[in-house]
Every structure is written in structure tokens, then in C-alpha cells.
Amino acid sequence: APALPLALLLAAVLLLHGLLYLHLGGPHGSAGRADAEPGLCPPGHFRLGAMTNCSPWLSCEAMSKEVRKLRRVGEGAVKKVFLSEWKENKVVLSQLTSPELQEDFLHGLKMLKALQSKHVVRLLGYCEPQFTILTEYHPLGSLRGLNATVSMPKYQALNTWHRRLMLAIDYVSIIRFLHTSPLGTLVMCDSNDLAKVLSQYLLTSDFHVLVNDLDALPLVNRSADVLVKCGHRELRGEFVAPEQRWPHGEEVPFDDNLMPAYDEKTDIWKIPDVSNFLLGHVEGSDIVRLHLFDIHAACKKEDPAERPSAQEVLDTYRKVLTLLIREAAMPSTREML
């Protein structure tokens, strides 16, 4: 039948798309952004928009002369955020909100400089004396707005289980990167509820995920017996991992000195909840959840030592993507036969 070659071609294209995505290591592979050198620029440099050459990170002087604020677009505990303009490019200027939070701000800048990669928002410049940071602008904003974005006519075609699972793969890839970073094992501490987690990540115009906020990334060092605590206040709720909750009962008032420290497996506990949001409620998403059921159950083990590593979760997500692409392609081929 004339339709048979078309069905076979469609199946081949779907499978090739998925395999290429996996082979290139997930997000941004086709754009050539290596882990250590975003945009193939050397460390301390960037390329933006239509630029053909790499430029050094902008200095205090360059930022004061060349960057123009347009409007405030957000404010968190540590930073005020302004949509700005640099040489006809939209950029984001972040400034310290309060002098008491200088340490957090500078830690975030240190992480941003050290972790530049395909997983992290692109740094364009900074000025430590004025506590300002310049980064790439992504008009779709944080992951919190994902559902609103895919409801727009322009992006409705991307509201599929396939693209949503790729977003989840991006997210787990970032967790894997942080747990195996050049600086050591880093824990994503700004993650006490789902909305807070989603606000830490950006959705790019080509529908990938970048981590944007690195102000709270403590280091786990097992060889030195160094673990972490995400802040000094009591954490409550099912979203945070069991080991992050006060273990001594309601009758004992919370005391940070008595609170045990923990490791990066707190991030693993949260993966199923974040992925569930990313998968949404589109045709096929329940099938994806079914295939991820076992790995998500393992992520929710009470004992952190029994949870999988981020690499193991990532490997499972990629296998499920490949499997489901094959299964999606085969029925139409069988019908034609």
C-alpha cells in the first residue's frame, strides 16, 4: 500500500529523533554546548544571540556603560531581577536585595562562574563590588509557568508526553550534573516545596531546562565526613525528604544543633514529584508514569542509602523514552501491514 512507506518513514524519524537526543547527552546536544564550555567559548567568555565571536565576561565598567535596565521582573529573598538590554540583546540583571544576604549572593555568583555548562544559565558578566550579575534572558521564564506556556497556541504542538518526558530528562540531568560537578557533590537546597523547586529552573525557547538559581548549593564531602543541612529552620511536609524533617517528635522543640545533617539523596526523594508536574496530564503521560513507577518508588525509599543515584534515575528515564518512542511508532506500522 502507498501508505506503508510513509508509516515506516514516520516510525524511523521518531526513533531517530529519540536516539539522537539520547546519544547527544540530552539537553542542547545539537547546539554543541559542551559540559565545560557553553557555546564552545573558553572559560570566562560567552557568545550571545547573533554574536560570531566569544566575548569576555563583562566587567563592572562595561556593565555600567553598556547595560540598560528596562523593568523589574521579579524579586526573591536574595536578588532583585531586572529585564535589561545589552547591545540590542535582552539580558537579565540581578542585584542584591539586602546587605545581610551578601554571603548568599556571592556564593551564588561563585557557583555560577564555576558551573558554567549546558545545564546552567549563561553568565554574561558580574560586578562584585556592586553585587550585580548579568545572565542570559529566557522569555518563557521559570518552569512554574510550563502549563501556561503550553496552553498558548504557539506552543500547543509541544504539549505531548514525548516533549514533557524530555523536560523531565533535562531536570534529572541537571541533578546528576550537580551531584557529580567539578566542585564535588552539590545539594539543591532551595527545594522545600514544588513551587520553590520549579522557580529555580528556566524553560528555554527551544524547550529545554536550565538551572538558574545557585544561591543554596552546599557541598557534601563523604571522605571528610561533611554532610549538609538546608538552612537552620525546621522543615515540614511530605515534599521534603524524611531525613530533612525534625526526628524528635512534637514534644521536643526544634533545635538546629540537634538536627542531623544529610546528603544529596534528598534531591532524589523529590524527583518523582517534580517529574509528575513536568509530565502533566496529556495523552500518553499516564503510560510514561507507569513505566517510571519502579524507579520513582525507589526514589521514595525512607532510607536514603536505598535510593538510586541521579545517574541511575537518568539512565532509566532515557531507556523509557527510547522504549516508548519505539512502541509509539510500531502500532501505525502494524496497521499498514
mmCIF file of C-alpha atoms in Angstrom:
data_model
loop_
_atom_site.group_PDB
_atom_site.id
_atom_site.type_symbol
_atom_site.label_atom_id
_atom_site.label_comp_id
_atom_site.label_asym_id
_atom_site.label_seq_id
_atom_site.Cartn_x
_atom_site.Cartn_y
_atom_site.Cartn_z
ATOM 1 C CA ALA A 1 0.000 0.000 0.000
ATOM 2 C CA PRO A 2 1.279 3.523 -0.790
ATOM 3 C CA ALA A 3 0.777 4.475 2.868
ATOM 4 C CA LEU A 4 3.223 1.801 4.054
ATOM 5 C CA PRO A 5 6.455 3.676 3.168
ATOM 6 C CA LEU A 6 5.049 6.785 4.850
ATOM 7 C CA ALA A 7 4.302 4.896 8.071
ATOM 8 C CA LEU A 8 7.746 3.317 8.061
ATOM 9 C CA LEU A 9 9.336 6.716 7.452
ATOM 10 C CA LEU A 10 7.396 8.244 10.346
ATOM 11 C CA ALA A 11 8.459 5.418 12.648
ATOM 12 C CA ALA A 12 12.093 5.833 11.605
ATOM 13 C CA VAL A 13 12.010 9.606 12.142
ATOM 14 C CA LEU A 14 10.511 9.257 15.635
ATOM 15 C CA LEU A 15 13.038 6.644 16.646
ATOM 16 C CA LEU A 16 15.981 8.565 15.183
ATOM 17 C CA HIS A 17 14.890 11.751 16.979
ATOM 18 C CA GLY A 18 14.812 9.994 20.324
ATOM 19 C CA LEU A 19 18.084 8.150 19.790
ATOM 20 C CA LEU A 20 19.843 11.322 18.654
ATOM 21 C CA TYR A 21 18.606 13.110 21.778
ATOM 22 C CA LEU A 22 19.979 10.342 23.987
ATOM 23 C CA HIS A 23 23.243 9.978 22.063
ATOM 24 C CA LEU A 24 23.963 13.690 22.313
ATOM 25 C CA GLY A 25 23.530 13.563 26.070
ATOM 26 C CA GLY A 26 20.167 15.211 26.415
ATOM 27 C CA PRO A 27 19.617 18.965 26.506
ATOM 28 C CA HIS A 28 21.279 21.229 23.935
ATOM 29 C CA GLY A 29 23.377 18.458 22.362
ATOM 30 C CA SER A 30 22.501 19.653 18.888
ATOM 31 C CA ALA A 31 23.582 23.178 19.778
ATOM 32 C CA GLY A 32 27.090 21.989 20.554
ATOM 33 C CA ARG A 33 27.204 23.228 24.125
ATOM 34 C CA ALA A 34 29.761 21.078 25.897
ATOM 35 C CA ASP A 35 29.565 20.475 29.643
ATOM 36 C CA ALA A 36 32.551 22.690 30.366
ATOM 37 C CA GLU A 37 32.296 25.236 27.522
ATOM 38 C CA PRO A 38 28.853 26.671 26.790
ATOM 39 C CA GLY A 39 28.623 27.777 23.179
ATOM 40 C CA LEU A 40 32.161 26.410 22.661
ATOM 41 C CA CYS A 41 33.615 29.523 24.277
ATOM 42 C CA PRO A 42 36.628 29.222 26.614
ATOM 43 C CA PRO A 43 36.093 29.667 30.372
ATOM 44 C CA GLY A 44 35.335 33.274 31.309
ATOM 45 C CA HIS A 45 33.794 34.033 27.916
ATOM 46 C CA PHE A 46 30.357 33.885 26.319
ATOM 47 C CA ARG A 47 28.598 34.134 22.983
ATOM 48 C CA LEU A 48 25.065 35.502 22.770
ATOM 49 C CA GLY A 49 22.461 35.838 20.054
ATOM 50 C CA ALA A 50 23.957 36.602 16.652
ATOM 51 C CA MET A 51 27.496 37.066 18.006
ATOM 52 C CA THR A 52 30.090 35.211 15.929
ATOM 53 C CA ASN A 53 32.965 35.625 18.383
ATOM 54 C CA CYS A 54 33.230 34.918 22.090
ATOM 55 C CA SER A 55 33.375 37.909 24.427
ATOM 56 C CA PRO A 56 34.961 38.032 27.906
ATOM 57 C CA TRP A 57 32.531 38.300 30.791
ATOM 58 C CA LEU A 58 31.520 41.935 31.147
ATOM 59 C CA SER A 59 33.343 43.905 33.839
ATOM 60 C CA CYS A 60 31.912 46.444 36.281
ATOM 61 C CA GLU A 61 32.846 49.246 33.900
ATOM 62 C CA ALA A 62 31.347 47.556 30.846
ATOM 63 C CA MET A 63 28.128 46.727 32.686
ATOM 64 C CA SER A 64 27.683 50.301 33.944
ATOM 65 C CA LYS A 65 28.266 51.747 30.464
ATOM 66 C CA GLU A 66 26.617 49.194 28.188
ATOM 67 C CA VAL A 67 23.734 47.625 30.137
ATOM 68 C CA ARG A 68 20.413 49.472 30.348
ATOM 69 C CA LYS A 69 17.690 48.453 32.801
ATOM 70 C CA LEU A 70 14.212 48.171 31.319
ATOM 71 C CA ARG A 71 11.958 46.983 34.137
ATOM 72 C CA ARG A 72 11.884 44.860 37.273
ATOM 73 C CA VAL A 73 10.567 41.362 36.524
ATOM 74 C CA GLY A 74 10.978 39.651 39.879
ATOM 75 C CA GLU A 75 12.417 39.626 43.371
ATOM 76 C CA GLY A 76 13.487 36.777 45.629
ATOM 77 C CA ALA A 77 14.970 36.626 49.088
ATOM 78 C CA VAL A 78 18.478 37.341 47.796
ATOM 79 C CA LYS A 79 18.136 39.136 44.447
ATOM 80 C CA LYS A 80 16.076 41.728 42.613
ATOM 81 C CA VAL A 81 15.801 40.856 38.918
ATOM 82 C CA PHE A 82 15.579 43.347 36.052
ATOM 83 C CA LEU A 83 14.940 42.774 32.378
ATOM 84 C CA SER A 84 17.720 44.763 30.734
ATOM 85 C CA GLU A 85 19.362 45.397 27.374
ATOM 86 C CA TRP A 86 22.939 44.960 26.173
ATOM 87 C CA LYS A 87 23.838 45.750 22.563
ATOM 88 C CA GLU A 88 20.261 45.107 21.387
ATOM 89 C CA ASN A 89 20.103 41.815 23.283
ATOM 90 C CA LYS A 90 17.626 41.258 26.101
ATOM 91 C CA VAL A 91 19.541 40.202 29.254
ATOM 92 C CA VAL A 92 18.833 39.769 32.958
ATOM 93 C CA LEU A 93 20.466 41.953 35.602
ATOM 94 C CA SER A 94 20.314 40.649 39.191
ATOM 95 C CA GLN A 95 21.131 42.822 42.196
ATOM 96 C CA LEU A 96 21.460 42.083 45.901
ATOM 97 C CA THR A 97 18.286 42.855 47.872
ATOM 98 C CA SER A 98 19.800 43.317 51.332
ATOM 99 C CA PRO A 99 23.357 43.734 52.752
ATOM 100 C CA GLU A 100 22.714 40.920 55.258
ATOM 101 C CA LEU A 101 22.496 38.461 52.354
ATOM 102 C CA GLN A 102 25.834 39.306 50.763
ATOM 103 C CA GLU A 103 27.265 35.881 51.605
ATOM 104 C CA ASP A 104 24.421 34.057 49.830
ATOM 105 C CA PHE A 105 24.689 36.348 46.808
ATOM 106 C CA LEU A 106 28.447 35.836 46.463
ATOM 107 C CA HIS A 107 28.067 32.080 46.923
ATOM 108 C CA GLY A 108 25.551 32.044 44.069
ATOM 109 C CA LEU A 109 27.951 34.024 41.880
ATOM 110 C CA LYS A 110 30.813 31.663 42.728
ATOM 111 C CA MET A 111 28.672 28.661 41.754
ATOM 112 C CA LEU A 112 27.510 30.356 38.556
ATOM 113 C CA LYS A 113 31.115 31.036 37.495
ATOM 114 C CA ALA A 114 32.390 27.566 38.378
ATOM 115 C CA LEU A 115 29.497 25.535 36.951
ATOM 116 C CA GLN A 116 29.027 27.124 33.526
ATOM 117 C CA SER A 117 27.791 24.301 31.305
ATOM 118 C CA LYS A 118 24.911 23.233 29.107
ATOM 119 C CA HIS A 119 22.880 22.727 32.304
ATOM 120 C CA VAL A 120 23.333 26.231 33.795
ATOM 121 C CA VAL A 121 22.066 29.643 32.706
ATOM 122 C CA ARG A 122 24.736 31.501 30.760
ATOM 123 C CA LEU A 123 26.758 34.074 32.709
ATOM 124 C CA LEU A 124 27.489 37.269 30.767
ATOM 125 C CA GLY A 125 29.190 39.397 33.410
ATOM 126 C CA TYR A 126 29.311 40.409 37.055
ATOM 127 C CA CYS A 127 30.430 43.169 39.391
ATOM 128 C CA GLU A 128 31.229 42.010 42.913
ATOM 129 C CA PRO A 129 31.670 45.489 44.465
ATOM 130 C CA GLN A 130 28.156 46.440 43.322
ATOM 131 C CA PHE A 131 26.684 42.956 43.882
ATOM 132 C CA THR A 132 25.328 42.624 40.348
ATOM 133 C CA ILE A 133 25.188 39.646 37.973
ATOM 134 C CA LEU A 134 24.305 39.628 34.271
ATOM 135 C CA THR A 135 22.855 36.481 32.684
ATOM 136 C CA GLU A 136 21.121 35.362 29.502
ATOM 137 C CA TYR A 137 17.409 36.163 29.159
ATOM 138 C CA HIS A 138 14.881 33.378 28.587
ATOM 139 C CA PRO A 139 11.455 34.857 27.789
ATOM 140 C CA LEU A 140 9.460 31.758 28.825
ATOM 141 C CA GLY A 141 10.586 32.263 32.417
ATOM 142 C CA SER A 142 10.703 29.606 35.107
ATOM 143 C CA LEU A 143 9.316 26.072 34.988
ATOM 144 C CA ARG A 144 6.439 27.233 37.195
ATOM 145 C CA GLY A 145 4.842 28.651 34.054
ATOM 146 C CA LEU A 146 5.122 25.482 31.970
ATOM 147 C CA ASN A 147 1.397 24.700 31.849
ATOM 148 C CA ALA A 148 0.522 28.281 30.959
ATOM 149 C CA THR A 149 3.164 28.241 28.213
ATOM 150 C CA VAL A 150 1.954 25.036 26.541
ATOM 151 C CA SER A 151 -1.626 26.358 26.574
ATOM 152 C CA MET A 152 -0.520 29.170 24.230
ATOM 153 C CA PRO A 153 -1.275 28.484 20.526
ATOM 154 C CA LYS A 154 2.394 28.890 19.624
ATOM 155 C CA TYR A 155 3.462 26.030 21.921
ATOM 156 C CA GLN A 156 0.439 23.710 21.931
ATOM 157 C CA ALA A 157 2.142 21.348 19.486
ATOM 158 C CA LEU A 158 4.845 20.766 22.094
ATOM 159 C CA ASN A 159 2.358 19.706 24.763
ATOM 160 C CA THR A 160 2.980 15.972 24.264
ATOM 161 C CA TRP A 161 4.170 13.152 26.528
ATOM 162 C CA HIS A 162 7.319 12.980 24.410
ATOM 163 C CA ARG A 163 8.387 16.592 24.898
ATOM 164 C CA ARG A 164 7.333 16.602 28.538
ATOM 165 C CA LEU A 165 9.390 13.472 29.247
ATOM 166 C CA MET A 166 12.354 15.190 27.598
ATOM 167 C CA LEU A 167 11.906 18.089 30.036
ATOM 168 C CA ALA A 168 11.985 15.589 32.920
ATOM 169 C CA ILE A 169 15.168 14.103 31.458
ATOM 170 C CA ASP A 170 16.681 17.599 31.351
ATOM 171 C CA TYR A 171 15.753 18.119 35.004
ATOM 172 C CA VAL A 172 17.289 14.822 36.156
ATOM 173 C CA SER A 173 20.358 15.566 34.011
ATOM 174 C CA ILE A 174 20.838 18.776 35.998
ATOM 175 C CA ILE A 175 20.555 16.901 39.313
ATOM 176 C CA ARG A 176 23.105 14.368 38.039
ATOM 177 C CA PHE A 177 25.404 17.228 36.996
ATOM 178 C CA LEU A 178 25.191 18.866 40.434
ATOM 179 C CA HIS A 179 25.860 15.567 42.207
ATOM 180 C CA THR A 180 28.955 14.948 40.058
ATOM 181 C CA SER A 181 30.051 18.556 39.492
ATOM 182 C CA PRO A 182 33.654 19.757 39.102
ATOM 183 C CA LEU A 183 33.351 21.145 42.648
ATOM 184 C CA GLY A 184 32.124 17.873 44.150
ATOM 185 C CA THR A 185 28.693 16.668 45.240
ATOM 186 C CA LEU A 186 26.341 19.652 45.488
ATOM 187 C CA VAL A 187 22.854 19.554 47.025
ATOM 188 C CA MET A 188 19.999 21.697 45.652
ATOM 189 C CA CYS A 189 18.814 23.195 48.917
ATOM 190 C CA ASP A 190 16.283 25.767 47.650
ATOM 191 C CA SER A 191 13.751 22.974 47.287
ATOM 192 C CA ASN A 192 11.387 22.860 50.264
ATOM 193 C CA ASP A 193 8.226 22.735 48.139
ATOM 194 C CA LEU A 194 7.335 22.126 44.500
ATOM 195 C CA ALA A 195 6.744 25.780 43.628
ATOM 196 C CA LYS A 196 10.147 26.721 45.065
ATOM 197 C CA VAL A 197 11.898 23.979 43.096
ATOM 198 C CA LEU A 198 10.251 24.992 39.826
ATOM 199 C CA SER A 199 11.227 28.635 40.362
ATOM 200 C CA GLN A 200 14.908 27.643 40.370
ATOM 201 C CA TYR A 201 14.801 26.417 36.760
ATOM 202 C CA LEU A 202 14.233 28.162 33.439
ATOM 203 C CA LEU A 203 12.355 26.937 30.376
ATOM 204 C CA THR A 204 14.251 27.853 27.210
ATOM 205 C CA SER A 205 12.605 28.856 23.933
ATOM 206 C CA ASP A 206 13.696 25.548 22.373
ATOM 207 C CA PHE A 207 12.005 23.719 25.248
ATOM 208 C CA HIS A 208 14.862 22.646 27.453
ATOM 209 C CA VAL A 209 15.569 23.207 31.140
ATOM 210 C CA LEU A 210 18.385 25.212 32.740
ATOM 211 C CA VAL A 211 19.135 25.719 36.412
ATOM 212 C CA ASN A 212 19.089 29.430 37.182
ATOM 213 C CA ASP A 213 19.417 29.934 40.947
ATOM 214 C CA LEU A 214 22.544 28.566 42.614
ATOM 215 C CA ASP A 215 22.487 30.558 45.862
ATOM 216 C CA ALA A 216 21.927 27.464 48.057
ATOM 217 C CA LEU A 217 24.260 24.696 46.901
ATOM 218 C CA PRO A 218 26.136 23.226 49.890
ATOM 219 C CA LEU A 219 28.801 20.601 49.347
ATOM 220 C CA VAL A 220 28.741 17.004 50.557
ATOM 221 C CA ASN A 221 32.208 15.574 51.213
ATOM 222 C CA ARG A 222 31.975 11.988 52.428
ATOM 223 C CA SER A 223 35.725 11.489 52.661
ATOM 224 C CA ALA A 224 35.838 14.340 55.195
ATOM 225 C CA ASP A 225 32.535 13.230 56.781
ATOM 226 C CA VAL A 226 30.894 16.526 55.765
ATOM 227 C CA LEU A 227 27.130 16.460 55.240
ATOM 228 C CA VAL A 228 24.672 19.343 54.800
ATOM 229 C CA LYS A 229 21.607 20.980 56.279
ATOM 230 C CA CYS A 230 19.311 23.101 54.106
ATOM 231 C CA GLY A 231 19.018 26.133 56.342
ATOM 232 C CA HIS A 232 18.614 26.366 60.100
ATOM 233 C CA ARG A 233 14.834 26.240 60.401
ATOM 234 C CA GLU A 234 12.518 23.286 60.798
ATOM 235 C CA LEU A 235 11.307 21.803 57.505
ATOM 236 C CA ARG A 236 7.864 20.238 57.310
ATOM 237 C CA GLY A 237 5.698 18.480 54.749
ATOM 238 C CA GLU A 238 5.813 15.392 52.562
ATOM 239 C CA PHE A 239 7.731 17.148 49.783
ATOM 240 C CA VAL A 240 10.989 17.353 51.745
ATOM 241 C CA ALA A 241 12.813 14.079 52.372
ATOM 242 C CA PRO A 242 12.212 12.234 55.681
ATOM 243 C CA GLU A 243 15.771 12.897 56.857
ATOM 244 C CA GLN A 244 15.145 16.647 56.455
ATOM 245 C CA ARG A 245 12.310 16.596 58.997
ATOM 246 C CA TRP A 246 12.697 17.013 62.749
ATOM 247 C CA PRO A 247 13.207 13.463 64.096
ATOM 248 C CA HIS A 248 12.496 14.032 67.809
ATOM 249 C CA GLY A 249 8.716 14.475 67.786
ATOM 250 C CA GLU A 250 6.372 17.344 68.643
ATOM 251 C CA GLU A 251 7.186 17.186 72.355
ATOM 252 C CA VAL A 252 10.789 18.276 71.732
ATOM 253 C CA PRO A 253 11.157 21.872 70.454
ATOM 254 C CA PHE A 254 13.185 22.201 67.261
ATOM 255 C CA ASP A 255 16.881 22.834 67.891
ATOM 256 C CA ASP A 256 19.172 23.164 64.894
ATOM 257 C CA ASN A 257 22.092 21.816 66.958
ATOM 258 C CA LEU A 258 20.194 18.546 67.448
ATOM 259 C CA MET A 259 19.112 18.263 63.822
ATOM 260 C CA PRO A 260 21.094 15.576 61.955
ATOM 261 C CA ALA A 261 22.759 16.504 58.666
ATOM 262 C CA TYR A 262 22.110 14.626 55.414
ATOM 263 C CA ASP A 263 23.403 14.131 51.879
ATOM 264 C CA GLU A 264 22.404 14.581 48.227
ATOM 265 C CA LYS A 265 19.791 11.813 48.362
ATOM 266 C CA THR A 266 17.309 14.490 49.492
ATOM 267 C CA ASP A 267 17.296 15.612 45.838
ATOM 268 C CA ILE A 268 16.460 12.078 44.709
ATOM 269 C CA TRP A 269 13.407 11.954 47.006
ATOM 270 C CA LYS A 270 11.952 14.998 45.211
ATOM 271 C CA ILE A 271 12.445 13.778 41.623
ATOM 272 C CA PRO A 272 9.083 11.932 41.323
ATOM 273 C CA ASP A 273 7.111 14.998 42.434
ATOM 274 C CA VAL A 274 8.912 17.332 40.033
ATOM 275 C CA SER A 275 8.633 14.835 37.163
ATOM 276 C CA ASN A 276 4.940 14.332 37.853
ATOM 277 C CA PHE A 277 4.420 18.067 37.338
ATOM 278 C CA LEU A 278 6.555 18.096 34.184
ATOM 279 C CA LEU A 279 4.704 15.134 32.661
ATOM 280 C CA GLY A 280 1.376 16.887 33.143
ATOM 281 C CA HIS A 281 -1.912 15.350 32.054
ATOM 282 C CA VAL A 282 -1.653 14.838 28.335
ATOM 283 C CA GLU A 283 -2.384 11.791 26.211
ATOM 284 C CA GLY A 284 0.261 9.168 26.968
ATOM 285 C CA SER A 285 1.570 10.720 30.194
ATOM 286 C CA ASP A 286 -0.052 8.018 32.349
ATOM 287 C CA ILE A 287 1.767 5.357 30.290
ATOM 288 C CA VAL A 288 5.037 7.199 30.984
ATOM 289 C CA ARG A 289 4.250 7.247 34.711
ATOM 290 C CA LEU A 290 3.554 3.509 34.614
ATOM 291 C CA HIS A 291 6.979 2.822 33.091
ATOM 292 C CA LEU A 292 8.617 5.088 35.697
ATOM 293 C CA PHE A 293 6.715 3.584 38.635
ATOM 294 C CA ASP A 294 9.528 1.323 39.906
ATOM 295 C CA ILE A 295 12.299 3.930 39.733
ATOM 296 C CA HIS A 296 10.050 6.513 41.395
ATOM 297 C CA ALA A 297 9.174 4.055 44.157
ATOM 298 C CA ALA A 298 12.911 3.562 44.704
ATOM 299 C CA CYS A 299 13.378 7.353 44.901
ATOM 300 C CA LYS A 300 10.836 7.404 47.744
ATOM 301 C CA LYS A 301 12.637 4.856 49.942
ATOM 302 C CA GLU A 302 12.691 6.033 53.566
ATOM 303 C CA ASP A 303 16.356 5.075 53.904
ATOM 304 C CA PRO A 304 18.421 7.492 51.780
ATOM 305 C CA ALA A 305 21.062 4.817 51.181
ATOM 306 C CA GLU A 306 18.469 2.686 49.396
ATOM 307 C CA ARG A 307 17.536 5.391 46.894
ATOM 308 C CA PRO A 308 19.126 5.283 43.437
ATOM 309 C CA SER A 309 21.740 7.757 42.287
ATOM 310 C CA ALA A 310 20.789 10.544 39.906
ATOM 311 C CA GLN A 311 22.708 8.673 37.192
ATOM 312 C CA GLU A 312 20.577 5.566 37.728
ATOM 313 C CA VAL A 313 17.381 7.619 37.522
ATOM 314 C CA LEU A 314 18.640 9.335 34.362
ATOM 315 C CA ASP A 315 19.538 6.009 32.735
ATOM 316 C CA THR A 316 16.030 4.702 33.448
ATOM 317 C CA TYR A 317 14.346 7.830 32.048
ATOM 318 C CA ARG A 318 16.375 7.551 28.837
ATOM 319 C CA LYS A 319 15.547 3.850 28.437
ATOM 320 C CA VAL A 320 11.838 4.603 28.915
ATOM 321 C CA LEU A 321 11.982 7.367 26.296
ATOM 322 C CA THR A 322 13.583 5.032 23.743
ATOM 323 C CA LEU A 323 11.142 2.223 24.531
ATOM 324 C CA LEU A 324 8.050 4.411 24.269
ATOM 325 C CA ILE A 325 9.194 6.013 21.013
ATOM 326 C CA ARG A 326 9.544 2.515 19.541
ATOM 327 C CA GLU A 327 6.130 1.490 20.874
ATOM 328 C CA ALA A 328 4.507 4.672 19.554
ATOM 329 C CA ALA A 329 5.949 4.061 16.094
ATOM 330 C CA MET A 330 5.130 0.341 15.819
ATOM 331 C CA PRO A 331 1.280 0.318 16.011
ATOM 332 C CA SER A 332 0.878 2.541 12.943
ATOM 333 C CA THR A 333 3.358 0.363 11.053
ATOM 334 C CA ARG A 334 1.492 -2.834 12.007
ATOM 335 C CA GLU A 335 -1.821 -1.289 10.882
ATOM 336 C CA MET A 336 -0.366 -0.525 7.468
ATOM 337 C CA LEU A 337 0.876 -4.120 7.155
#
